[in-house]
Amino acid sequence: MNFQQLKIVRETVRRGYNLTEVANALYTSQPGVSKNIKDLEDELGVELFVRRGKRLLGLTEPGKELLETVERILRDAQNLRNIADQFASREQGSLTVATTHTQARYALPEVIKQFKARYPQVHLALHQCSPREIVEMLLAGEADIGIATEAIEGVAELVSFPCYSWHHAVIVPQGHALTQLPALTLDAIAAYPIVTYHEGFTGRAHIDKAFAAAGQAVDIVLSAIDADVIKTYVEIGLGIGIVAPMAFNPAKDTGLALLAADHLFDDNTTRLAVHRGVYLRDYARQFVTMVAPGVDEKVLQKALNGGE
Amino acid sequence: MNFQQLKIVRETVRRGYNLTEVANALYTSQPGVSKNIKDLEDELGVELFVRRGKRLLGLTEPGKELLETVERILRDAQNLRNIADQFASREQGSLTVATTHTQARYALPEVIKQFKARYPQVHLALHQCSPREIVEMLLAGEADIGIATEAIEGVAELVSFPCYSWHHAVIVPQGHALTQLPALTLDAIAAYPIVTYHEGFTGRAHIDKAFAAAGQAVDIVLSAIDADVIKTYVEIGLGIGIVAPMAFNPAKDTGLALLAADHLFDDNTTRLAVHRGVYLRDYARQFVTMVAPGVDEKVLQKALNGGE
DNA sequence: TATCCTTACGGAATTCGTAAGCATG
DNA sequence: CATGCTTACGAATTCCGTAAGGATA
């Protein structure tokens, strides 16, 4: 048994049981991949993969059971390297954060500025992607930290911490009729075409839920990934927007007005997530505490080691 | 990084940093051991061991931090083999139980008889040793299951379950003066020379504690590992015995009488322990439920995966 | 001086990639 | 017939043991 064999098993599952792809991904030859799998199966005395003829189709029962442990071993092997790096150069290394447009654009810049000042030697990579992709990256070990409002909770392999809570707000052109209302209602909003987030992004589910609960049909004329797009179309009069309030900048968005709607939509909690059982370098822990203020060393330590 | 290097690191710590011993233990050459350590240190970029000149003295800070993960990786590697064996042959394999004389001689025979009948193909090895050695064996992965009354609780790496509780009893020759007393007292016992267990065995601490709390000095004329020795000397009149009651067999120990002393000594709980994070084969789980009746599949599953 | 570790070197074993062959959709 | 896996074989690399050398209690 060796690490290469285990890596191949993991990658085979991830790549949908295509050994040619696995070989490419691991920069090795395809026959080598085949042989490694066969050797490991021989050593363990069980078939890991279901085959039809020569093709691999999926994991056998023992394969499924073994996979978890294989993944933990490989994660731990990576942990060894990370721990060693931590001691070799405390202030140096890299940190990959996967997050959504909303966080990257509005919530994180301040934190990142501070982090960069504190750890100038750390190479910080910010990956903008969808909430689901964030989860994927964390699971695959391609990102150290994920930050999003959606998709994070309920993934057993991840530990997550709340960063901050917020409510959607309505954004309209300056002087819009809605600005005259004493208090916003769902009915009033639904009278206009709506521009808001795509499904699966930035609390969209809570928006749908509120209207559905009110039995109110809504005309969503544009669903976008990010608030900048939404604001653009609100500004040209396509409809009114429902956005995260941190996307509104009074100084810059002079043609627009933000109307609070805390009472209309459920609140959203943006969360930070890491993979259970990973070792976080000091600077990564620091980053976590900067983004999720309720988290201190003890909480983090406990959460990382399987607690919670 | 490879498994051999990790094994060498683990074994180096276990063998007190003597690489020659490590080489022997792992059936390899000593220069090979040196090289493997050096290679791993080079790859990780940190020194794992503190050296004076050429000798190794202990772990460095990074070494200590890394060791835990190294041990988990190696344990998981063993888990892979065990899981595979489980599927390859569900009813076949081996099970190593480390336990004390008291359990092996009086508590376990019945269980083992049943187990053998149920799993005739499983090679069951029973290691009789001291409670501390039991813990050592579990920590080193040399035993799958440990059963003892002492030393098990308070070892963080182990999960343990209560098997049964019992109180020490007094054993005297037939017709002894103590048999005439309506109720036994510590004072009455302390008037005689005492024959009982060695420190660290079979609840001895509770015996000392009871007398200490009563301010009663006792004359322990013989301390033995097992009740058979104790009974032998009680029978020849060396003193009176304090033993675990399951050691008394009315049919066979005809020259002796057992006197209950539940009210005099704290109760003892015999516990079964396994190493946290190990994979237990089906038959091993079965063995656990046979010995620790309160434990079912769910409890066990949860306990093995890091939860309390 | 005995113990213990390192370096050096040569042989053995393993690994790995290329080429060829075969099954499957 | 293109894709995907296996077998076969030779080269390269890695691994491992022996021998010799140096430091330390």
XYZ file of C-alpha atoms (C1' of nucleotides) in Angstrom:
666
model
C 0.000 0.000 0.000
C 1.333 3.408 -0.863
C 0.134 6.950 -1.189
C 0.060 6.914 -4.946
C -2.408 4.046 -4.917
C -4.646 5.859 -2.491
C -4.469 9.051 -4.518
C -5.453 7.095 -7.589
C -8.459 5.614 -5.828
C -9.601 9.018 -4.666
C -9.087 10.585 -8.044
C -10.854 7.733 -9.794
C -13.977 8.396 -7.797
C -13.706 12.131 -8.332
C -13.215 11.789 -12.076
C -16.158 9.510 -12.577
C -14.198 6.258 -12.966
C -12.355 7.256 -16.105
C -8.802 6.015 -15.627
C -7.467 7.939 -18.590
C -8.592 11.166 -17.002
C -7.179 10.065 -13.676
C -3.815 9.446 -15.274
C -3.813 12.926 -16.779
C -4.875 14.532 -13.549
C -2.067 12.838 -11.658
C 0.515 13.343 -14.392
C 1.176 9.682 -14.916
C 0.422 6.969 -17.440
C -2.901 5.249 -17.742
C -1.501 1.697 -17.562
C 0.262 2.723 -14.388
C -3.054 3.788 -12.933
C -4.632 0.460 -13.857
C -1.812 -1.454 -12.327
C -1.847 0.522 -9.106
C -5.529 -0.145 -8.661
C -5.053 -3.805 -9.354
C -2.115 -4.043 -6.956
C -4.060 -2.357 -4.198
C -7.060 -4.587 -4.759
C -4.798 -7.619 -4.651
C -3.145 -6.482 -1.455
C -6.422 -5.746 0.277
C -8.022 -8.853 -1.109
C -11.213 -7.119 -2.249
C -12.363 -5.443 -5.430
C -12.766 -1.729 -4.920
C -14.509 -0.979 -8.188
C -17.494 -2.404 -10.003
C -16.514 -3.327 -13.548
C -18.448 -4.169 -16.643
C -15.961 -5.852 -18.903
C -12.958 -3.598 -18.668
C -14.717 -0.382 -17.770
C -15.079 0.870 -14.249
C -18.579 1.841 -13.278
C -18.451 2.707 -9.599
C -17.418 1.606 -6.152
C -18.207 -1.780 -4.675
C -19.564 -1.971 -1.128
C -16.105 -2.477 0.365
C -14.867 0.289 -1.912
C -17.392 2.715 -0.503
C -16.492 1.793 3.018
C -12.793 2.118 2.320
C -13.065 5.427 0.502
C -13.727 7.454 3.624
C -10.607 6.178 5.260
C -8.578 6.660 2.109
C -9.658 10.267 2.006
C -8.792 10.806 5.619
C -5.342 9.366 5.105
C -4.678 11.642 2.166
C -6.031 14.631 4.032
C -3.790 13.787 6.944
C -0.821 13.465 4.637
C -1.560 16.980 3.454
C -1.920 18.029 7.065
C 1.597 16.773 7.717
C 2.937 19.031 5.013
C 0.935 21.958 6.303
C 2.072 21.482 9.869
C 5.662 21.257 8.712
C 5.284 24.402 6.623
C 3.764 26.134 9.595
C 6.938 25.542 11.580
C 9.308 26.125 8.715
C 7.946 29.589 8.036
C 5.154 30.850 10.192
C 4.347 33.933 8.193
C 4.742 32.474 4.764
C 2.615 30.219 2.674
C -0.578 30.317 0.723
C -4.237 30.540 1.537
C -7.039 29.803 -0.890
C -10.422 31.293 -0.177
C -13.432 30.337 -2.262
C -16.319 32.752 -2.092
C -19.176 34.357 -3.962
C -19.327 37.635 -5.735
C -21.309 39.249 -2.928
C -18.733 38.431 -0.296
C -15.722 39.081 -2.472
C -17.021 42.420 -3.625
C -18.629 43.860 -0.517
C -17.761 42.022 2.660
C -14.211 40.821 2.219
C -12.157 43.723 0.851
C -11.644 45.278 4.282
C -10.643 41.975 5.863
C -8.300 41.167 3.052
C -6.625 44.533 3.298
C -5.967 43.941 6.970
C -4.843 40.378 6.369
C -2.420 41.423 3.650
C -0.938 44.053 5.941
C -0.512 41.538 8.743
C 0.817 38.682 6.583
C 2.469 40.244 3.557
C 4.302 37.020 2.814
C 1.201 34.888 2.520
C 0.007 34.297 -0.988
C -3.714 34.794 -0.785
C -5.803 33.431 -3.624
C -9.442 34.391 -3.876
C -11.622 32.149 -6.021
C -14.947 33.559 -7.004
C -17.499 30.872 -7.692
C -20.987 29.644 -6.937
C -21.929 28.368 -3.484
C -22.051 24.827 -4.776
C -18.638 25.136 -6.344
C -17.341 26.487 -3.067
C -18.501 23.325 -1.345
C -16.928 21.227 -4.082
C -13.612 22.998 -3.712
C -13.595 22.510 0.029
C -14.423 18.836 -0.318
C -11.706 18.332 -2.897
C -9.169 20.195 -0.807
C -8.761 22.830 -3.488
C -9.755 25.647 -1.168
C -8.822 26.116 2.472
C -11.721 28.350 3.381
C -15.141 28.903 1.866
C -17.452 31.814 2.530
C -21.033 31.953 1.354
C -24.601 32.412 2.445
C -25.888 29.292 0.728
C -25.118 25.626 0.337
C -22.720 25.395 3.253
C -24.948 24.237 6.043
C -25.932 20.640 5.947
C -22.726 19.337 4.447
C -21.523 16.895 7.057
C -17.877 17.015 6.010
C -17.677 20.750 6.633
C -17.528 22.755 9.827
C -18.930 26.246 9.514
C -19.188 29.395 11.564
C -21.551 32.348 11.215
C -19.895 35.537 9.990
C -22.735 38.030 10.023
C -26.457 38.207 9.418
C -28.361 40.483 7.111
C -31.729 40.986 5.422
C -32.465 41.587 1.791
C -33.335 45.150 0.852
C -35.147 46.623 -2.085
C -33.280 48.851 -4.442
C -35.109 51.287 -6.743
C -34.291 54.258 -8.928
C -34.222 57.595 -7.087
C -37.709 59.046 -6.839
C -39.435 55.712 -7.490
C -43.020 55.412 -6.278
C -42.005 52.865 -3.632
C -39.865 55.473 -1.888
C -43.067 57.317 -0.991
C -44.590 54.410 0.914
C -44.396 54.635 4.701
C -43.580 50.909 4.947
C -42.757 48.389 2.277
C -45.038 45.377 1.735
C -44.656 42.243 -0.357
C -47.707 43.229 -2.328
C -46.235 46.600 -3.156
C -43.019 44.990 -4.318
C -44.722 42.324 -6.366
C -46.510 45.005 -8.361
C -43.246 45.662 -10.185
C -40.976 43.478 -12.269
C -38.216 42.116 -10.079
C -34.497 41.929 -10.690
C -32.659 39.758 -8.203
C -30.237 36.887 -7.637
C -30.137 33.604 -9.429
C -31.365 30.484 -7.632
C -28.790 29.164 -5.221
C -27.169 32.549 -4.739
C -27.129 35.089 -1.950
C -30.266 34.088 -0.111
C -32.495 33.801 -3.169
C -34.341 30.951 -1.502
C -35.521 33.290 1.248
C -36.925 35.726 -1.291
C -38.918 33.017 -3.042
C -40.060 31.681 0.296
C -41.420 35.048 1.443
C -43.495 35.568 -1.685
C -44.678 31.985 -1.731
C -45.773 32.236 1.890
C -47.712 35.376 1.042
C -49.280 33.614 -1.928
C -47.907 36.358 -4.101
C -46.849 35.669 -7.681
C -43.790 37.629 -8.751
C -42.422 38.558 -12.114
C -38.698 38.023 -12.019
C -37.457 39.600 -15.210
C -33.795 39.079 -14.559
C -31.880 36.802 -12.231
C -28.214 37.589 -11.852
C -25.271 36.212 -9.976
C -24.214 39.541 -8.595
C -25.610 42.819 -7.358
C -23.650 44.905 -9.808
C -25.605 43.430 -12.648
C -28.830 43.855 -10.707
C -28.102 47.490 -9.962
C -27.289 48.174 -13.582
C -30.678 46.936 -14.715
C -32.559 48.655 -11.944
C -30.870 51.862 -12.983
C -32.039 51.515 -16.580
C -35.576 50.887 -15.353
C -35.986 47.169 -16.088
C -37.537 46.662 -12.669
C -36.886 47.003 -8.982
C -34.077 45.078 -7.318
C -33.874 42.855 -4.286
C -30.294 42.700 -3.108
C -28.056 42.234 -0.138
C -27.841 45.659 1.513
C -24.063 45.692 1.649
C -24.142 45.960 -2.134
C -25.499 49.489 -1.890
C -23.022 52.319 -1.700
C -24.804 55.676 -1.177
C -21.787 57.606 -2.340
C -21.447 55.801 -5.631
C -24.920 54.520 -6.379
C -26.310 58.034 -6.651
C -29.086 57.134 -9.050
C -30.507 54.529 -6.695
C -32.216 54.349 -3.339
C -32.147 51.468 -0.849
C -35.330 50.573 1.036
C -35.088 48.397 4.119
C -37.152 45.206 3.989
C -36.028 43.473 7.159
C -39.627 42.727 8.071
C -40.423 41.045 4.770
C -37.707 38.445 4.301
C -36.117 35.889 6.605
C -32.668 36.852 7.675
C -29.622 35.379 5.994
C -26.470 34.270 7.700
C -23.250 34.322 5.782
C -21.054 31.472 6.921
C -17.412 30.519 6.731
C -16.588 26.856 6.241
C -13.567 24.598 6.350
C -13.200 20.898 5.815
C -13.417 18.844 8.981
C -10.115 17.442 10.110
C -7.842 19.762 8.181
C -4.931 21.486 9.768
C -5.126 25.247 9.458
C -1.945 27.272 9.481
C -1.783 30.087 12.030
C -2.489 32.726 9.448
C -5.475 30.768 8.196
C -6.857 30.637 11.723
C -6.277 34.331 11.976
C -8.211 34.848 8.785
C -11.094 32.833 10.187
C -11.262 34.932 13.333
C -11.195 38.092 11.252
C -14.143 36.985 9.137
C -16.151 35.133 11.778
C -15.748 37.293 14.845
C -17.381 34.897 17.281
C -14.713 32.278 16.694
C -11.705 32.119 18.965
C -8.819 29.697 19.135
C -10.624 27.248 21.388
C -13.796 27.112 19.374
C -11.795 26.610 16.225
C -9.564 23.939 17.683
C -12.516 21.963 18.901
C -14.480 22.323 15.701
C -11.591 21.221 13.524
C -11.098 18.024 15.453
C -14.450 16.557 14.694
C -16.396 18.218 17.474
C -19.775 19.892 16.910
C 6.597 10.656 1.921
C 5.763 6.995 2.328
C 4.363 4.664 4.913
C 7.720 3.201 5.839
C 8.996 6.625 6.831
C 5.964 7.228 8.987
C 6.261 3.820 10.592
C 9.877 4.575 11.387
C 8.963 7.862 13.023
C 6.333 6.190 15.162
C 8.601 3.344 16.124
C 11.454 5.725 16.921
C 9.318 7.470 19.496
C 8.080 4.181 20.901
C 11.552 2.715 21.194
C 13.016 5.673 22.981
C 14.888 7.160 20.013
C 17.247 4.265 19.519
C 17.450 3.746 15.771
C 19.219 0.428 16.057
C 16.293 -0.933 18.013
C 13.878 0.596 15.550
C 15.635 -1.159 12.691
C 15.345 -4.488 14.465
C 11.726 -3.938 15.323
C 10.875 -3.174 11.715
C 13.105 -5.899 10.267
C 15.257 -3.532 8.297
C 18.745 -2.082 8.434
C 19.746 0.711 10.734
C 21.278 2.906 8.007
C 18.027 2.561 6.130
C 16.182 3.883 9.152
C 18.517 6.863 9.397
C 18.106 7.648 5.762
C 14.344 7.425 5.869
C 14.199 9.859 8.748
C 16.529 12.231 6.985
C 14.571 12.009 3.747
C 11.312 12.712 5.506
C 12.798 15.649 7.378
C 14.148 17.013 4.120
C 10.832 16.636 2.382
C 8.897 18.295 5.166
C 11.533 20.945 5.649
C 11.682 20.608 9.439
C 13.713 18.529 11.859
C 11.515 16.027 13.622
C 14.030 14.925 16.227
C 16.243 16.723 18.697
C 19.822 15.558 18.284
C 22.942 15.884 20.338
C 25.762 15.107 17.975
C 24.542 12.043 16.171
C 22.229 10.703 18.849
C 18.541 11.291 18.872
C 17.141 12.551 22.152
C 13.494 13.315 21.532
C 10.970 15.066 19.382
C 11.219 18.688 18.360
C 8.152 20.914 18.666
C 7.137 20.299 15.064
C 7.884 16.635 15.614
C 5.458 16.463 18.507
C 2.786 18.198 16.532
C 3.316 15.918 13.545
C 3.386 12.711 15.555
C -0.330 12.688 16.250
C -1.145 12.902 12.596
C 1.451 10.303 11.723
C -0.144 7.923 14.171
C -3.588 8.566 12.791
C -2.398 7.878 9.263
C -0.854 4.591 10.272
C -3.908 3.620 12.240
C -6.074 4.419 9.253
C -3.828 2.361 7.027
C -4.427 -0.551 9.377
C -8.128 0.259 9.295
C -8.067 -0.118 5.522
C -6.691 -3.612 5.866
C -9.240 -4.470 8.510
C -12.148 -3.168 6.494
C -10.970 -5.132 3.498
C -10.598 -8.282 5.581
C -14.056 -7.742 6.935
C -15.478 -7.922 3.436
C -13.180 -10.638 2.207
C -14.194 -13.016 4.955
C -16.727 -11.845 7.452
C -16.406 -14.719 9.842
C -12.704 -15.172 9.661
C -9.807 -13.234 11.099
C -8.146 -12.634 14.395
C -9.017 -10.790 17.547
C -6.549 -9.916 20.254
C -7.888 -9.238 23.714
C -5.609 -7.972 26.456
C -6.888 -8.496 29.949
C -5.971 -9.213 33.525
C -5.903 -12.450 35.371
C -9.132 -11.679 37.187
C -11.103 -11.153 34.001
C -9.445 -13.935 32.065
C -9.950 -16.443 34.818
C -13.382 -15.582 36.173
C -15.349 -13.221 33.977
C -14.421 -14.102 30.422
C -14.514 -17.897 30.058
C -18.257 -17.968 29.509
C -18.151 -15.160 26.938
C -15.271 -16.718 25.133
C -17.002 -20.047 24.952
C -20.009 -18.400 23.324
C -17.834 -16.354 21.016
C -15.891 -19.393 19.868
C -19.112 -21.204 19.128
C -20.441 -18.280 17.124
C -17.193 -17.499 15.262
C -15.228 -20.729 15.078
C -13.060 -19.319 12.308
C -11.843 -16.335 14.260
C -8.461 -16.735 15.833
C -8.905 -15.331 19.292
C -5.767 -14.445 21.218
C -6.017 -13.651 24.889
C -3.091 -11.747 26.372
C -2.874 -11.746 30.108
C -1.049 -8.717 31.425
C -1.183 -5.841 33.867
C -3.675 -3.011 33.447
C -0.905 -0.667 32.394
C 0.370 -3.121 29.838
C -3.157 -3.448 28.521
C -3.244 0.274 27.915
C 0.159 0.117 26.267
C -0.958 -2.659 23.973
C -4.060 -0.765 22.941
C -2.076 2.387 22.273
C 0.481 0.488 20.223
C -2.228 -1.294 18.273
C -1.038 -4.668 19.548
C -4.393 -5.486 21.055
C -7.833 -4.825 19.628
C -9.705 -4.877 22.900
C -8.623 -4.365 26.484
C -10.576 -5.358 29.588
C -9.617 -4.293 33.068
C -10.820 -2.585 36.174
C -7.862 -0.230 36.432
C -5.820 2.168 34.341
C -8.285 2.436 31.497
C -10.251 5.508 32.420
C -8.508 8.773 31.879
C -6.575 7.706 28.819
C -7.771 10.148 26.192
C -6.865 7.969 23.232
C -9.141 5.175 24.425
C -12.905 4.814 24.415
C -14.228 2.573 27.138
C -17.501 1.031 28.200
C -18.560 -0.375 31.555
C -18.924 -4.162 31.651
C -20.113 -4.813 35.183
C -19.660 -3.492 38.706
C -18.653 -5.343 41.807
C -17.384 -4.882 45.366
C -14.433 -6.483 47.029
C -15.205 -9.265 49.463
C -13.252 -10.807 52.290
C -12.151 -14.378 52.049
C -11.212 -16.405 55.120
C -10.602 -20.004 56.051
C -13.731 -21.937 56.968
C -14.637 -21.379 60.630
C -12.536 -18.216 60.925
C -13.496 -15.820 63.742
C -14.702 -13.233 61.238
C -17.413 -15.570 60.025
C -19.066 -15.197 63.426
C -19.461 -11.446 63.185
C -22.946 -10.182 62.299
C -21.444 -7.500 60.058
C -17.927 -6.962 58.844
C -16.100 -3.716 59.757
C -12.819 -2.273 58.582
C -11.488 -2.438 62.117
C -12.286 -6.109 62.379
C -10.524 -6.789 59.074
C -7.485 -4.730 59.934
C -6.902 -6.807 63.041
C -5.600 -9.589 60.779
C -2.738 -9.730 58.315
C -4.075 -9.054 54.860
C -3.439 -10.870 51.613
C -4.667 -8.971 48.562
C -3.866 -7.594 45.125
C -0.766 -5.774 44.056
C -0.964 -2.025 43.514
C -2.507 -1.181 40.191
C -4.492 -4.422 40.044
C -8.120 -5.325 40.440
C -9.299 -2.334 42.430
C -6.456 -2.322 44.934
C -6.652 1.479 45.058
C -10.160 1.268 46.482
C -8.997 -1.046 49.244
C -6.201 1.315 50.277
C -8.577 4.237 50.070
C -11.129 2.663 52.387
C -8.585 1.943 55.105
C -6.914 5.324 54.704
C -10.271 7.075 55.033
C -10.942 5.147 58.230
C -7.493 6.049 59.546
C -6.805 2.361 59.881
C -3.299 0.979 59.405
C -3.222 -2.402 57.697
C -0.636 -5.116 57.544
C -0.462 -6.365 54.018
C 1.656 -9.460 54.221
C 1.334 -10.469 50.614
C 0.278 -8.621 47.514
C -0.412 -10.777 44.497
C -1.482 -10.305 40.920
C -4.199 -12.863 41.064
C -6.786 -14.306 43.374
C -5.557 -17.870 42.991
C -2.345 -16.922 44.721
C -4.286 -14.985 47.341
C -6.591 -17.906 48.025
C -3.685 -20.288 48.346
C -2.118 -18.212 51.096
C -5.374 -17.573 52.872
C -5.907 -21.306 52.901
C -2.545 -21.952 54.560
C -3.345 -19.326 57.170
C -1.011 -16.495 56.191
C -3.827 -13.990 56.659
C -7.260 -13.075 55.410
C -7.866 -12.177 51.808
C -9.573 -9.296 50.087
C -10.547 -10.322 46.586
C -12.989 -9.795 43.788
C -16.028 -11.947 44.650
C -16.145 -13.640 41.265
C -12.898 -15.350 42.245
C -14.720 -17.431 44.823
C -16.162 -20.724 43.744
C -18.160 -22.339 46.577
C -17.995 -25.734 44.926
C -14.229 -25.774 44.561
C -12.986 -23.471 47.311
C -14.315 -25.721 50.014
C -11.773 -24.710 52.627
C -12.704 -21.031 52.348
C -15.622 -18.746 53.106
C -16.529 -15.520 51.346
C -17.810 -12.585 53.412
C -19.583 -9.719 51.663
C -18.019 -6.320 52.200
C -20.058 -4.180 49.832
C -20.557 -1.559 52.533
C -16.837 -1.182 53.242
C -15.237 -0.553 49.873
C -16.122 1.642 46.928
C -17.505 -0.253 44.028
C -15.333 -1.167 41.073
C -16.317 -1.061 37.453
C -14.636 -3.361 35.038
C -14.339 -1.665 31.675
C -13.723 -2.652 28.110
C -11.591 -0.326 26.001
C -10.628 0.119 22.393
C -8.450 2.671 20.683
C -10.320 5.666 19.378
C -10.621 5.752 15.623
C -9.969 2.090 14.959
C -12.144 0.002 12.713
C -13.600 -2.996 14.463
C -14.538 -6.049 12.466
C -18.098 -7.329 12.870
C -17.030 -10.135 15.139
C -15.035 -7.708 17.276
C -18.127 -5.543 17.683
C -20.024 -8.647 18.613
C -17.449 -9.457 21.229
C -17.793 -5.969 22.668
C -21.542 -6.266 22.994
C -21.145 -9.635 24.665
C -18.793 -8.279 27.294
C -20.294 -4.822 27.751
C -24.009 -5.464 27.601
C -25.062 -1.820 27.548
C -23.323 -1.247 24.242
C -25.246 -1.574 21.011
C -24.249 -0.911 17.410
C -25.152 2.762 17.532
C -23.316 3.529 20.724
C -20.270 1.742 19.435
C -20.324 3.385 16.045
C -20.529 6.785 17.591
C -17.857 6.132 20.171
C -15.385 4.812 17.649
C -15.638 7.894 15.505
C -14.265 10.299 18.027
C -17.455 11.066 19.939
C -17.098 10.506 23.676
C 35.984 0.950 24.160
C 31.326 -0.090 23.187
C 27.320 1.969 21.405
C 25.097 4.464 18.087
C 24.615 7.221 14.030
C 26.133 8.738 9.214
C 28.037 8.310 4.643
C 29.167 5.554 0.630
C 28.335 2.151 -2.605
C 26.492 -1.766 -5.235
C 22.806 -4.916 -6.122
C 17.892 -5.893 -5.986
C 13.378 -4.680 -6.425
C 10.036 -1.646 -7.692
C 8.103 1.695 -10.413
C 6.919 3.791 -14.611
C 6.289 4.740 -19.348
C 5.800 3.021 -24.150
C 3.830 -0.129 -27.310
C 0.624 -3.446 -28.547
C -3.766 -5.882 -27.933
C -8.573 -6.373 -26.763
C -13.358 -5.143 -25.313
C -17.228 -2.037 -25.507
C -20.619 1.482 -26.801
C -14.117 2.956 -34.993
C -13.134 5.713 -31.150
C -12.718 5.287 -26.352
C -10.940 2.930 -22.507
C -8.667 -0.812 -20.048
C -5.141 -4.630 -19.825
C -0.862 -7.043 -20.697
C 3.982 -7.052 -21.831
C 8.437 -5.424 -21.692
C 12.453 -2.539 -21.050
C 14.449 1.505 -18.825
C 14.923 4.355 -14.961
C 14.525 5.065 -10.431
C 14.162 3.981 -5.892
C 15.022 1.126 -2.148
C 17.801 -1.529 0.849
C 21.510 -3.937 2.802
C 26.609 -4.240 3.645
C 30.797 -2.018 4.774
C 33.397 1.608 6.549
C 33.903 5.835 9.266
C 33.141 9.104 13.057
C 31.108 10.836 17.405
C 29.727 10.160 22.174
C 29.041 8.165 26.896
